[in-house]
């Protein structure tokens, strides 16, 4: 979710994958010491978390399903979900004997309370409100014309029936994070600053802004107590400090900032300690046509893409630890296979000709630009800015912002040209397509909108058969490429140092690792009934 800069840690299973570089030994009790390249933006499970906060909060809060190491959706707080009518009505059977960190039992009432809080949250709706838009009564609750979410029924404490206005085959997969409804009554509106309100394997026990995060094991976790007693995460945005702490033996695992990978992996002292994993992520140079009117001309947008040498960044900036993408969905996501050909290679001559056709020969009449981004993309942004200036004559600079400020700026639509990315929240291409490009999406950061694209997304959402959905996804991705809505960029691998003999970490594909070619478990056998046990 959000920029592809930093580690999205999945700490539930403690192991660095065998053969990935770190020694494989049994994990033991104690504290796992790791790091974050950026601070959290929030610990409020109702706020938009961003990549770093999401990785931490998903150890604390859970949804109906989770994602296994192979990229498959598997049961979490729901043991079964089924639809008798092709996805318009969903019946969820919740896992019994689950307890929140407070000791209170998890029930269907907590699910409903969580959803209603997302829809009524002020001044902005909660993050999951976007996924709840199809539930009957959601709009009325948001508008204040109803006091409750009418489309949800609770036959008993561990059963939930959800009625949707239109079929939604993906509803069980959405990244809902369910919250202990007793927290607000016990601690007040800012309860998340005082207590941990989830069911996950770890309790959030400390957040010292800009310094550290501590997670303590939830001994009563339904999936079994974690293999370590605690996880200590030091916020270390400076690479030199990060490496000094690792070299001094103060960190067991050190996720590397993207701009440090090429220097660190070449140092002999780290031989056998480097683990690299692919990401379920897309990355692109976003073009906001509202803020920069010349981008409304397709020829200008195409010229920008042709002026950039994307191939050179794979080895030059990422030391070969990156994958060049040609579209806007991670290949293999939920079984997806794009019918795309490689993007045209860099072509300065064609780029200049297109700009001249648009009336801006040599950059004439084009206002100055800045490529915005977080600290992790400083070198990439600088490289692309220099290329655009040299090839097209556009005065392009670079604006690097602290991560939270940058995410806020692009969420509010304040940047015209920026490096953005999206790590999959759930294993279906809908996540990377709709969240970024649907006109009504709160994370459509380039503010692009096309009714044809929106119709493709809404049609796909209602189809239970994955192959039928994938056909629409291919059409949608082709539309994005044809309109040159953005320039796809290389996706860096997730790279971390892991000390031999230390506790180990598994990085799941959704955030850190693993190419997931397998289709999602429990995606369904057809339009009549979809169930998972």
PDB file of C-alpha atoms in Angstrom, residues 191-461:
ATOM      1  CA  UNK A 191      -7.696   4.274  22.669  1.00  0.00           C
ATOM      2  CA  UNK A 192      -5.100   3.069  20.141  1.00  0.00           C
ATOM      3  CA  UNK A 193      -2.509   5.298  21.815  1.00  0.00           C
ATOM      4  CA  UNK A 194      -3.040   3.502  25.109  1.00  0.00           C
ATOM      5  CA  UNK A 195      -3.845  -0.130  24.339  1.00  0.00           C
ATOM      6  CA  UNK A 196      -3.666  -2.865  21.708  1.00  0.00           C
ATOM      7  CA  UNK A 197      -7.067  -3.729  20.234  1.00  0.00           C
ATOM      8  CA  UNK A 198      -6.478  -6.663  17.908  1.00  0.00           C
ATOM      9  CA  UNK A 199      -6.464 -10.463  17.816  1.00  0.00           C
ATOM     10  CA  UNK A 200      -3.096 -10.868  16.080  1.00  0.00           C
ATOM     11  CA  UNK A 201      -0.004 -12.797  17.178  1.00  0.00           C
ATOM     12  CA  UNK A 202       1.590  -9.655  18.628  1.00  0.00           C
ATOM     13  CA  UNK A 203       0.373  -6.845  20.871  1.00  0.00           C
ATOM     14  CA  UNK A 204       1.559  -3.326  20.074  1.00  0.00           C
ATOM     15  CA  UNK A 205       3.046  -2.239  23.383  1.00  0.00           C
ATOM     16  CA  UNK A 206       5.185   0.767  22.495  1.00  0.00           C
ATOM     17  CA  UNK A 207       5.670   3.336  19.764  1.00  0.00           C
ATOM     18  CA  UNK A 208       8.283   6.010  20.390  1.00  0.00           C
ATOM     19  CA  UNK A 209       7.901   8.320  17.425  1.00  0.00           C
ATOM     20  CA  UNK A 210      10.974   8.413  15.253  1.00  0.00           C
ATOM     21  CA  UNK A 211      12.769   5.929  17.485  1.00  0.00           C
ATOM     22  CA  UNK A 212      11.274   2.482  17.960  1.00  0.00           C
ATOM     23  CA  UNK A 213       8.302   0.117  17.968  1.00  0.00           C
ATOM     24  CA  UNK A 214       7.851  -2.847  20.281  1.00  0.00           C
ATOM     25  CA  UNK A 215       5.560  -5.822  19.754  1.00  0.00           C
ATOM     26  CA  UNK A 216       5.023  -8.386  22.495  1.00  0.00           C
ATOM     27  CA  UNK A 217       3.795 -11.905  21.821  1.00  0.00           C
ATOM     28  CA  UNK A 218       0.084 -12.605  22.307  1.00  0.00           C
ATOM     29  CA  UNK A 219       0.348 -15.806  24.328  1.00  0.00           C
ATOM     30  CA  UNK A 220      -3.340 -16.674  23.754  1.00  0.00           C
ATOM     31  CA  UNK A 221      -3.142 -16.273  19.981  1.00  0.00           C
ATOM     32  CA  UNK A 222      -5.545 -18.684  18.264  1.00  0.00           C
ATOM     33  CA  UNK A 223      -2.800 -19.847  15.901  1.00  0.00           C
ATOM     34  CA  UNK A 224      -0.399 -20.643  18.734  1.00  0.00           C
ATOM     35  CA  UNK A 225       1.992 -18.398  20.618  1.00  0.00           C
ATOM     36  CA  UNK A 226       4.689 -16.783  18.425  1.00  0.00           C
ATOM     37  CA  UNK A 227       8.159 -18.330  18.448  1.00  0.00           C
ATOM     38  CA  UNK A 228       9.677 -15.231  20.029  1.00  0.00           C
ATOM     39  CA  UNK A 229       8.598 -13.292  23.080  1.00  0.00           C
ATOM     40  CA  UNK A 230       8.859  -9.885  21.440  1.00  0.00           C
ATOM     41  CA  UNK A 231       9.968  -7.968  18.382  1.00  0.00           C
ATOM     42  CA  UNK A 232      11.917  -4.744  18.780  1.00  0.00           C
ATOM     43  CA  UNK A 233      11.960  -2.496  15.702  1.00  0.00           C
ATOM     44  CA  UNK A 234      14.419   0.397  15.644  1.00  0.00           C
ATOM     45  CA  UNK A 235      13.596   3.281  13.294  1.00  0.00           C
ATOM     46  CA  UNK A 236      16.847   3.759  11.374  1.00  0.00           C
ATOM     47  CA  UNK A 237      16.431   5.841   8.206  1.00  0.00           C
ATOM     48  CA  UNK A 238      20.185   6.528   7.911  1.00  0.00           C
ATOM     49  CA  UNK A 239      22.009   3.681   6.174  1.00  0.00           C
ATOM     50  CA  UNK A 240      25.331   4.293   7.917  1.00  0.00           C
ATOM     51  CA  UNK A 241      23.650   4.094  11.318  1.00  0.00           C
ATOM     52  CA  UNK A 242      21.745   0.984  10.275  1.00  0.00           C
ATOM     53  CA  UNK A 243      24.918  -0.826   9.191  1.00  0.00           C
ATOM     54  CA  UNK A 244      26.835   0.295  12.264  1.00  0.00           C
ATOM     55  CA  UNK A 245      24.120  -1.129  14.508  1.00  0.00           C
ATOM     56  CA  UNK A 246      24.041  -4.368  12.532  1.00  0.00           C
ATOM     57  CA  UNK A 247      27.834  -4.710  12.512  1.00  0.00           C
ATOM     58  CA  UNK A 248      27.889  -4.133  16.267  1.00  0.00           C
ATOM     59  CA  UNK A 249      25.539  -7.068  16.759  1.00  0.00           C
ATOM     60  CA  UNK A 250      22.618  -4.895  17.886  1.00  0.00           C
ATOM     61  CA  UNK A 251      20.268  -6.082  15.090  1.00  0.00           C
ATOM     62  CA  UNK A 252      19.365  -9.617  14.073  1.00  0.00           C
ATOM     63  CA  UNK A 253      17.711  -8.522  10.826  1.00  0.00           C
ATOM     64  CA  UNK A 254      18.433  -5.322   8.896  1.00  0.00           C
ATOM     65  CA  UNK A 255      16.146  -4.504   5.939  1.00  0.00           C
ATOM     66  CA  UNK A 256      18.164  -2.422   3.491  1.00  0.00           C
ATOM     67  CA  UNK A 257      16.932   0.868   2.033  1.00  0.00           C
ATOM     68  CA  UNK A 258      16.691   0.505  -1.729  1.00  0.00           C
ATOM     69  CA  UNK A 259      19.384   3.096  -2.308  1.00  0.00           C
ATOM     70  CA  UNK A 260      21.842   1.156  -0.133  1.00  0.00           C
ATOM     71  CA  UNK A 261      21.496  -2.266  -1.757  1.00  0.00           C
ATOM     72  CA  UNK A 262      24.045  -1.825  -4.529  1.00  0.00           C
ATOM     73  CA  UNK A 263      26.837  -0.860  -2.136  1.00  0.00           C
ATOM     74  CA  UNK A 264      26.048  -3.311   0.662  1.00  0.00           C
ATOM     75  CA  UNK A 265      25.692  -6.457  -1.441  1.00  0.00           C
ATOM     76  CA  UNK A 266      29.151  -5.936  -2.916  1.00  0.00           C
ATOM     77  CA  UNK A 267      30.890  -5.934   0.453  1.00  0.00           C
ATOM     78  CA  UNK A 268      32.578  -9.273   1.226  1.00  0.00           C
ATOM     79  CA  UNK A 269      31.890  -8.986   4.950  1.00  0.00           C
ATOM     80  CA  UNK A 270      28.187  -9.570   4.246  1.00  0.00           C
ATOM     81  CA  UNK A 271      28.671 -12.757   2.218  1.00  0.00           C
ATOM     82  CA  UNK A 272      26.079 -15.327   3.260  1.00  0.00           C
ATOM     83  CA  UNK A 273      23.998 -12.736   5.103  1.00  0.00           C
ATOM     84  CA  UNK A 274      22.050 -11.179   2.215  1.00  0.00           C
ATOM     85  CA  UNK A 275      18.510 -12.391   1.520  1.00  0.00           C
ATOM     86  CA  UNK A 276      16.595 -11.072  -1.495  1.00  0.00           C
ATOM     87  CA  UNK A 277      12.924 -11.611  -2.338  1.00  0.00           C
ATOM     88  CA  UNK A 278      10.583 -10.475  -5.094  1.00  0.00           C
ATOM     89  CA  UNK A 279       7.628  -8.273  -4.197  1.00  0.00           C
ATOM     90  CA  UNK A 280       3.977  -8.344  -5.181  1.00  0.00           C
ATOM     91  CA  UNK A 281       4.326  -4.733  -6.163  1.00  0.00           C
ATOM     92  CA  UNK A 282       3.993  -2.279  -9.020  1.00  0.00           C
ATOM     93  CA  UNK A 283       5.886   0.980  -9.324  1.00  0.00           C
ATOM     94  CA  UNK A 284       5.514   3.855 -11.727  1.00  0.00           C
ATOM     95  CA  UNK A 285       6.202   7.510 -12.437  1.00  0.00           C
ATOM     96  CA  UNK A 286       2.802   9.117 -11.933  1.00  0.00           C
ATOM     97  CA  UNK A 287       1.584  12.027 -14.069  1.00  0.00           C
ATOM     98  CA  UNK A 288      -1.087  14.252 -12.506  1.00  0.00           C
ATOM     99  CA  UNK A 289      -2.935  15.856 -15.411  1.00  0.00           C
ATOM    100  CA  UNK A 290      -4.944  18.132 -13.113  1.00  0.00           C
ATOM    101  CA  UNK A 291      -1.889  19.818 -11.618  1.00  0.00           C
ATOM    102  CA  UNK A 292       0.211  19.935 -14.795  1.00  0.00           C
ATOM    103  CA  UNK A 293      -2.001  20.739 -17.827  1.00  0.00           C
ATOM    104  CA  UNK A 294       0.618  19.750 -20.467  1.00  0.00           C
ATOM    105  CA  UNK A 295       0.202  16.154 -19.278  1.00  0.00           C
ATOM    106  CA  UNK A 296      -3.344  16.223 -20.658  1.00  0.00           C
ATOM    107  CA  UNK A 297      -1.766  15.797 -24.098  1.00  0.00           C
ATOM    108  CA  UNK A 298      -1.030  12.123 -24.652  1.00  0.00           C
ATOM    109  CA  UNK A 299       1.991  13.008 -26.776  1.00  0.00           C
ATOM    110  CA  UNK A 300       3.622  14.768 -23.827  1.00  0.00           C
ATOM    111  CA  UNK A 301       2.975  11.785 -21.565  1.00  0.00           C
ATOM    112  CA  UNK A 302       4.382   9.381 -24.144  1.00  0.00           C
ATOM    113  CA  UNK A 303       7.432  11.599 -24.613  1.00  0.00           C
ATOM    114  CA  UNK A 304       8.168  11.410 -20.899  1.00  0.00           C
ATOM    115  CA  UNK A 305       8.133   7.611 -21.028  1.00  0.00           C
ATOM    116  CA  UNK A 306      10.356   7.395 -24.097  1.00  0.00           C
ATOM    117  CA  UNK A 307      12.891   9.812 -22.611  1.00  0.00           C
ATOM    118  CA  UNK A 308      13.582   7.538 -19.623  1.00  0.00           C
ATOM    119  CA  UNK A 309      16.054   4.658 -19.724  1.00  0.00           C
ATOM    120  CA  UNK A 310      14.172   2.294 -17.438  1.00  0.00           C
ATOM    121  CA  UNK A 311      16.410  -0.684 -18.255  1.00  0.00           C
ATOM    122  CA  UNK A 312      19.535   1.067 -17.001  1.00  0.00           C
ATOM    123  CA  UNK A 313      18.083   1.392 -13.506  1.00  0.00           C
ATOM    124  CA  UNK A 314      17.914  -2.384 -12.976  1.00  0.00           C
ATOM    125  CA  UNK A 315      21.673  -2.892 -12.878  1.00  0.00           C
ATOM    126  CA  UNK A 316      22.820   0.691 -12.370  1.00  0.00           C
ATOM    127  CA  UNK A 317      20.646   1.679  -9.409  1.00  0.00           C
ATOM    128  CA  UNK A 318      19.475  -1.678  -8.077  1.00  0.00           C
ATOM    129  CA  UNK A 319      22.529  -3.888  -8.651  1.00  0.00           C
ATOM    130  CA  UNK A 320      20.417  -6.345 -10.638  1.00  0.00           C
ATOM    131  CA  UNK A 321      18.032  -6.869  -7.737  1.00  0.00           C
ATOM    132  CA  UNK A 322      14.953  -5.472  -9.459  1.00  0.00           C
ATOM    133  CA  UNK A 323      12.396  -6.593 -12.030  1.00  0.00           C
ATOM    134  CA  UNK A 324      11.457  -4.377 -14.942  1.00  0.00           C
ATOM    135  CA  UNK A 325       7.680  -4.116 -15.269  1.00  0.00           C
ATOM    136  CA  UNK A 326       5.656  -3.271 -18.359  1.00  0.00           C
ATOM    137  CA  UNK A 327       2.252  -2.742 -16.831  1.00  0.00           C
ATOM    138  CA  UNK A 328       0.292  -2.025 -13.695  1.00  0.00           C
ATOM    139  CA  UNK A 329      -0.283  -5.481 -12.169  1.00  0.00           C
ATOM    140  CA  UNK A 330       2.291  -7.849 -10.691  1.00  0.00           C
ATOM    141  CA  UNK A 331       2.451 -10.846 -13.082  1.00  0.00           C
ATOM    142  CA  UNK A 332       1.176 -13.959 -11.336  1.00  0.00           C
ATOM    143  CA  UNK A 333      -0.946 -12.083  -8.838  1.00  0.00           C
ATOM    144  CA  UNK A 334      -3.811 -14.478  -8.129  1.00  0.00           C
ATOM    145  CA  UNK A 335      -2.846 -16.423 -11.244  1.00  0.00           C
ATOM    146  CA  UNK A 336      -3.002 -13.339 -13.486  1.00  0.00           C
ATOM    147  CA  UNK A 337      -1.115 -13.501 -16.783  1.00  0.00           C
ATOM    148  CA  UNK A 338      -1.043 -10.176 -18.635  1.00  0.00           C
ATOM    149  CA  UNK A 339      -1.228 -10.196 -22.423  1.00  0.00           C
ATOM    150  CA  UNK A 340       1.292  -7.421 -22.754  1.00  0.00           C
ATOM    151  CA  UNK A 341       4.350  -6.819 -24.875  1.00  0.00           C
ATOM    152  CA  UNK A 342       7.378  -4.977 -23.505  1.00  0.00           C
ATOM    153  CA  UNK A 343       7.127  -1.231 -23.475  1.00  0.00           C
ATOM    154  CA  UNK A 344       9.097   0.534 -26.225  1.00  0.00           C
ATOM    155  CA  UNK A 345      12.745   1.054 -25.244  1.00  0.00           C
ATOM    156  CA  UNK A 346      14.088   4.500 -24.526  1.00  0.00           C
ATOM    157  CA  UNK A 347      13.980   6.574 -27.722  1.00  0.00           C
ATOM    158  CA  UNK A 348      15.181  10.166 -27.259  1.00  0.00           C
ATOM    159  CA  UNK A 349      14.600  11.010 -30.929  1.00  0.00           C
ATOM    160  CA  UNK A 350      10.973   9.886 -30.883  1.00  0.00           C
ATOM    161  CA  UNK A 351      10.448  11.598 -27.526  1.00  0.00           C
ATOM    162  CA  UNK A 352      11.668  14.918 -28.905  1.00  0.00           C
ATOM    163  CA  UNK A 353       9.520  14.539 -32.016  1.00  0.00           C
ATOM    164  CA  UNK A 354       6.370  13.890 -29.958  1.00  0.00           C
ATOM    165  CA  UNK A 355       7.057  16.909 -27.777  1.00  0.00           C
ATOM    166  CA  UNK A 356       7.495  19.053 -30.880  1.00  0.00           C
ATOM    167  CA  UNK A 357       4.213  17.741 -32.325  1.00  0.00           C
ATOM    168  CA  UNK A 358       2.538  18.826 -29.089  1.00  0.00           C
ATOM    169  CA  UNK A 359       3.885  22.364 -29.607  1.00  0.00           C
ATOM    170  CA  UNK A 360       6.727  22.168 -27.084  1.00  0.00           C
ATOM    171  CA  UNK A 361       9.856  21.657 -29.181  1.00  0.00           C
ATOM    172  CA  UNK A 362      12.898  21.650 -26.933  1.00  0.00           C
ATOM    173  CA  UNK A 363      10.650  22.034 -23.914  1.00  0.00           C
ATOM    174  CA  UNK A 364       9.336  25.412 -25.053  1.00  0.00           C
ATOM    175  CA  UNK A 365       6.412  26.633 -22.995  1.00  0.00           C
ATOM    176  CA  UNK A 366       6.550  23.840 -20.448  1.00  0.00           C
ATOM    177  CA  UNK A 367       6.508  24.963 -16.811  1.00  0.00           C
ATOM    178  CA  UNK A 368       9.221  23.603 -14.501  1.00  0.00           C
ATOM    179  CA  UNK A 369       8.597  20.259 -12.821  1.00  0.00           C
ATOM    180  CA  UNK A 370       9.850  18.374  -9.799  1.00  0.00           C
ATOM    181  CA  UNK A 371       9.886  14.621  -9.345  1.00  0.00           C
ATOM    182  CA  UNK A 372       8.601  14.040  -5.832  1.00  0.00           C
ATOM    183  CA  UNK A 373       9.327  11.005  -3.700  1.00  0.00           C
ATOM    184  CA  UNK A 374      10.419   9.636  -0.370  1.00  0.00           C
ATOM    185  CA  UNK A 375      14.039   9.247   0.720  1.00  0.00           C
ATOM    186  CA  UNK A 376      14.277   5.762  -0.776  1.00  0.00           C
ATOM    187  CA  UNK A 377      13.919   7.023  -4.371  1.00  0.00           C
ATOM    188  CA  UNK A 378      16.329   9.973  -4.193  1.00  0.00           C
ATOM    189  CA  UNK A 379      18.838   8.491  -6.663  1.00  0.00           C
ATOM    190  CA  UNK A 380      16.147   7.211  -9.019  1.00  0.00           C
ATOM    191  CA  UNK A 381      14.348  10.556  -9.042  1.00  0.00           C
ATOM    192  CA  UNK A 382      17.623  12.409  -9.634  1.00  0.00           C
ATOM    193  CA  UNK A 383      18.499  10.106 -12.525  1.00  0.00           C
ATOM    194  CA  UNK A 384      15.115  10.503 -14.216  1.00  0.00           C
ATOM    195  CA  UNK A 385      15.045  14.276 -13.655  1.00  0.00           C
ATOM    196  CA  UNK A 386      18.403  14.615 -15.396  1.00  0.00           C
ATOM    197  CA  UNK A 387      17.186  12.516 -18.324  1.00  0.00           C
ATOM    198  CA  UNK A 388      14.001  14.538 -18.778  1.00  0.00           C
ATOM    199  CA  UNK A 389      15.935  17.787 -18.680  1.00  0.00           C
ATOM    200  CA  UNK A 390      18.603  16.586 -21.126  1.00  0.00           C
ATOM    201  CA  UNK A 391      16.283  14.857 -23.618  1.00  0.00           C
ATOM    202  CA  UNK A 392      13.151  17.019 -23.529  1.00  0.00           C
ATOM    203  CA  UNK A 393      14.492  20.344 -22.336  1.00  0.00           C
ATOM    204  CA  UNK A 394      11.974  20.470 -19.478  1.00  0.00           C
ATOM    205  CA  UNK A 395      13.462  22.032 -16.346  1.00  0.00           C
ATOM    206  CA  UNK A 396      12.966  19.123 -13.925  1.00  0.00           C
ATOM    207  CA  UNK A 397      14.189  19.087 -10.347  1.00  0.00           C
ATOM    208  CA  UNK A 398      13.747  16.700  -7.429  1.00  0.00           C
ATOM    209  CA  UNK A 399      11.738  17.116  -4.239  1.00  0.00           C
ATOM    210  CA  UNK A 400      12.446  14.494  -1.577  1.00  0.00           C
ATOM    211  CA  UNK A 401      10.220  14.578   1.472  1.00  0.00           C
ATOM    212  CA  UNK A 402      10.054  12.713   4.748  1.00  0.00           C
ATOM    213  CA  UNK A 403       7.857   9.708   4.112  1.00  0.00           C
ATOM    214  CA  UNK A 404       4.762  10.714   6.069  1.00  0.00           C
ATOM    215  CA  UNK A 405       4.750  14.173   4.467  1.00  0.00           C
ATOM    216  CA  UNK A 406       5.168  12.714   0.988  1.00  0.00           C
ATOM    217  CA  UNK A 407       2.356  10.178   1.434  1.00  0.00           C
ATOM    218  CA  UNK A 408       0.090  12.936   2.725  1.00  0.00           C
ATOM    219  CA  UNK A 409       0.936  15.124  -0.286  1.00  0.00           C
ATOM    220  CA  UNK A 410       0.149  12.488  -2.907  1.00  0.00           C
ATOM    221  CA  UNK A 411      -2.969  11.336  -1.065  1.00  0.00           C
ATOM    222  CA  UNK A 412      -4.222  14.918  -1.258  1.00  0.00           C
ATOM    223  CA  UNK A 413      -3.306  15.225  -4.955  1.00  0.00           C
ATOM    224  CA  UNK A 414      -0.624  17.874  -4.413  1.00  0.00           C
ATOM    225  CA  UNK A 415       2.144  16.420  -6.591  1.00  0.00           C
ATOM    226  CA  UNK A 416       2.260  16.642 -10.398  1.00  0.00           C
ATOM    227  CA  UNK A 417       5.084  14.166 -11.031  1.00  0.00           C
ATOM    228  CA  UNK A 418       6.060  11.533  -8.490  1.00  0.00           C
ATOM    229  CA  UNK A 419       7.350   7.999  -8.034  1.00  0.00           C
ATOM    230  CA  UNK A 420       4.589   5.859  -6.612  1.00  0.00           C
ATOM    231  CA  UNK A 421       3.963   2.198  -6.023  1.00  0.00           C
ATOM    232  CA  UNK A 422       1.471  -0.245  -4.597  1.00  0.00           C
ATOM    233  CA  UNK A 423       2.107  -3.499  -2.760  1.00  0.00           C
ATOM    234  CA  UNK A 424      -0.817  -5.895  -2.982  1.00  0.00           C
ATOM    235  CA  UNK A 425      -3.151  -5.982   0.033  1.00  0.00           C
ATOM    236  CA  UNK A 426      -5.002  -9.049  -1.196  1.00  0.00           C
ATOM    237  CA  UNK A 427      -4.202 -11.633  -3.878  1.00  0.00           C
ATOM    238  CA  UNK A 428      -6.168 -10.397  -6.854  1.00  0.00           C
ATOM    239  CA  UNK A 429      -5.280  -7.838  -9.573  1.00  0.00           C
ATOM    240  CA  UNK A 430      -8.302  -5.775  -8.515  1.00  0.00           C
ATOM    241  CA  UNK A 431      -6.178  -4.490  -5.653  1.00  0.00           C
ATOM    242  CA  UNK A 432      -3.457  -2.973  -7.811  1.00  0.00           C
ATOM    243  CA  UNK A 433      -5.830  -1.739 -10.513  1.00  0.00           C
ATOM    244  CA  UNK A 434      -8.839  -0.338  -8.669  1.00  0.00           C
ATOM    245  CA  UNK A 435      -6.975   1.177  -5.727  1.00  0.00           C
ATOM    246  CA  UNK A 436      -4.712   3.161  -8.034  1.00  0.00           C
ATOM    247  CA  UNK A 437      -6.919   4.063 -10.991  1.00  0.00           C
ATOM    248  CA  UNK A 438     -10.621   3.745 -10.145  1.00  0.00           C
ATOM    249  CA  UNK A 439     -12.182   7.193 -10.200  1.00  0.00           C
ATOM    250  CA  UNK A 440     -13.749   6.816  -6.736  1.00  0.00           C
ATOM    251  CA  UNK A 441     -10.716   5.262  -5.052  1.00  0.00           C
ATOM    252  CA  UNK A 442      -9.300   7.290  -2.142  1.00  0.00           C
ATOM    253  CA  UNK A 443      -5.810   6.202  -3.221  1.00  0.00           C
ATOM    254  CA  UNK A 444      -6.113   7.315  -6.853  1.00  0.00           C
ATOM    255  CA  UNK A 445      -3.188   9.656  -6.338  1.00  0.00           C
ATOM    256  CA  UNK A 446      -2.752  10.886  -9.904  1.00  0.00           C
ATOM    257  CA  UNK A 447      -6.468  11.807 -10.035  1.00  0.00           C
ATOM    258  CA  UNK A 448      -6.857  10.117 -13.428  1.00  0.00           C
ATOM    259  CA  UNK A 449     -10.404   9.044 -14.267  1.00  0.00           C
ATOM    260  CA  UNK A 450     -11.904   7.119 -17.154  1.00  0.00           C
ATOM    261  CA  UNK A 451     -15.495   5.811 -17.170  1.00  0.00           C
ATOM    262  CA  UNK A 452     -14.577   2.838 -19.367  1.00  0.00           C
ATOM    263  CA  UNK A 453     -11.927   1.748 -16.902  1.00  0.00           C
ATOM    264  CA  UNK A 454     -14.338   2.123 -13.989  1.00  0.00           C
ATOM    265  CA  UNK A 455     -16.917  -0.041 -15.772  1.00  0.00           C
ATOM    266  CA  UNK A 456     -14.338  -2.778 -16.347  1.00  0.00           C
ATOM    267  CA  UNK A 457     -13.486  -2.774 -12.644  1.00  0.00           C
ATOM    268  CA  UNK A 458     -17.091  -2.944 -11.516  1.00  0.00           C
ATOM    269  CA  UNK A 459     -17.852  -5.762 -13.942  1.00  0.00           C
ATOM    270  CA  UNK A 460     -14.787  -7.725 -12.798  1.00  0.00           C
ATOM    271  CA  UNK A 461     -15.733  -7.324  -9.140  1.00  0.00           C
TER     272      UNK A 461
END
